[in-house]
Each structure stands twice: as C-alpha cells, then as structure tokens.
C-alpha cells in the first residue's frame, strides 16, 4: 500500500501581522473557515492560534479560542492542534491556558528557548495598519522566545490529565536532545510527533543539509517511535516539504509559515497551500493521510474526547 503522508495546516499563527497580507485570517470566523477549508483540501491536522478580531494581535485567552474551536469541530473531522507557543511576548502560564482548558487531541510544544527574529520583515513594509505591529516586529531583535526546562515541564504536567498528545516543535538540533531528556524522564511517551522547523531567524537554516541533519538525528534518537514532519518558513516551504516526503516524513503548510503560493503571488487561502502539497505528495505515488489515519499514527484519544 502507498505510504500515508500527514498534512498539517497552520492557518494564522503569531508571526505575520495583518499589514503583510489581506488574506491572513484574523477574526474567529475567518480562522475557523480557513481551518475547515484546509481540511477539505486534504489537511489531516489544523494548527490553531487566535487573534484579536479588531487588531489582529495574537490572543491566547480561552475566550478567544472558544468560537473558533466550536465551528471547526462542527465543520470537519480534522485533528485540532492548539498552540501552547502563543506568541514570543507571552509567558508560559498564559500560553498553556487554551490547551489546558479545551483538552485537544494535540497541542504544540516548543522544545527550547531561542532568538526569534521577525525584525527583517520591517524592511518590506514602510507603513503598518495597526499601532502594535511595528513595535512587535522591532522588539524581536532583543527578545528571547522563552521555553526553559521548567516551562516545558509546566506545560507537560499541566496537560498531563487531559489525554492531549504533543506536536514537538524543534527549531534546532539541541531541541531534539531536549525532547530525549523528557522522554527519559517519562514525561513524553511514544509515538513522538516531531515538527522540525527550518528557516526561522534564530533557528536552524533551510539548506537541504540542515534538513538531512535534523532527520538523521531524530531517527537516531527516536527510531521507529518517530513520526517526523517539517515546517519550512517562507519561500522554501514547498522545497523543504518535498525533501521531507522523499525522506519518509510528513509536511506542514499554512499562512502561519508562509504567506505566498508562488513567486510574487500571495496565497489567497490556506487551502491553496494544502492543495499544492497534496498534488506534490500524490505526484510521488503516495497518499494523503485522512484524519482517522492520522489519529491512528499518532495514537490520539479521538475527537469525541475533547473539551470543545
């Protein structure tokens, strides 16, 4: 049987600001509709952030997530992955609240503190729609995205009783070893869903050798218990996705990671990127995993056991 490839779609995130694209989902209805559209196009998992519907600023309150999650669950069968990353400006106690409250099947978990440089995007936009956007980007030059050992343990233990499994986001090689540390302590159990992130300023680059190094290290540390996926930031999104698929991995796309569908052309929807990824996967003779197949691969508790 052809191998099944999981597509995750991260529909809005906390990196891009509303000035950067008129197609970036901001309101609860826009975010939910984007997630449902991505699922219809072939995404087995949808990765969800929330935003202030008036300003587009990242919002990690459970109240901001509630109208999004309810609509997604009614509109599709995709696995909902709630962020615990939130935004680099937030403390871990704020970031974990939606996952702790809603008990999703999957939550993201960043595996290390790092520089998180968004400030180069200032050069592309001389003016911004909202007052918060420019300081948010400028501040990343002197900002640490904090994910200490204590922070990671706090998220794991806070969500320990709700049956949530984690999409482990690894921005560098050391993050894989940090995951191995928590596996050794029994706080993370197999199977391990590792999302390797490439091309974010402050993390590992997007060169093919970087991708190979990450995959080889993950394979050595986690072996047959690993489900490995990639996130390519910006213009290398699809090239890195293609490399992952040829190496036996899965892919993540979406407007959180890349606002474009091609050179000089903004993606109008998240579904556009999912469709492009699906075509690439199927052209290689492989099949896109359904939500049910993703649940089986990741040993998830099921969509009927979430709190939304």
PDB file of C-alpha atoms in Angstrom, residues 4 36 49 51 63 65 71 75 85 90 97 107 119 121 156 163 169 183 189 215 225 251 275:
ATOM      1  CA  UNK A   4       0.363   7.823   4.018  1.00  0.00           C
ATOM      2  CA  UNK A  36     -12.282  23.872   7.531  1.00  0.00           C
ATOM      3  CA  UNK A  49      -3.891  30.280  17.075  1.00  0.00           C
ATOM      4  CA  UNK A  51      -6.188  36.779  17.320  1.00  0.00           C
ATOM      5  CA  UNK A  63     -12.368  33.091  25.297  1.00  0.00           C
ATOM      6  CA  UNK A  65     -10.369  30.253  21.071  1.00  0.00           C
ATOM      7  CA  UNK A  71     -17.057  25.938  14.442  1.00  0.00           C
ATOM      8  CA  UNK A  75     -17.437  21.772  10.153  1.00  0.00           C
ATOM      9  CA  UNK A  85       3.546  28.630  21.781  1.00  0.00           C
ATOM     10  CA  UNK A  90       3.743  35.816  26.301  1.00  0.00           C
ATOM     11  CA  UNK A  97      -4.375  28.127  29.061  1.00  0.00           C
ATOM     12  CA  UNK A 107      -1.129  20.685  21.312  1.00  0.00           C
ATOM     13  CA  UNK A 119      12.506  42.259  12.576  1.00  0.00           C
ATOM     14  CA  UNK A 121      10.199  41.885   7.840  1.00  0.00           C
ATOM     15  CA  UNK A 156       3.542  18.784  30.108  1.00  0.00           C
ATOM     16  CA  UNK A 163      -5.088  12.997  27.247  1.00  0.00           C
ATOM     17  CA  UNK A 169       8.377  21.780  17.628  1.00  0.00           C
ATOM     18  CA  UNK A 183      11.343  11.057  27.148  1.00  0.00           C
ATOM     19  CA  UNK A 189       5.715   8.933  25.537  1.00  0.00           C
ATOM     20  CA  UNK A 215      16.174  13.862  10.122  1.00  0.00           C
ATOM     21  CA  UNK A 225       8.659   5.597  17.504  1.00  0.00           C
ATOM     22  CA  UNK A 251       4.583  18.153   5.972  1.00  0.00           C
ATOM     23  CA  UNK A 275      -3.752  21.622  -2.373  1.00  0.00           C
TER      24      UNK A 275
END
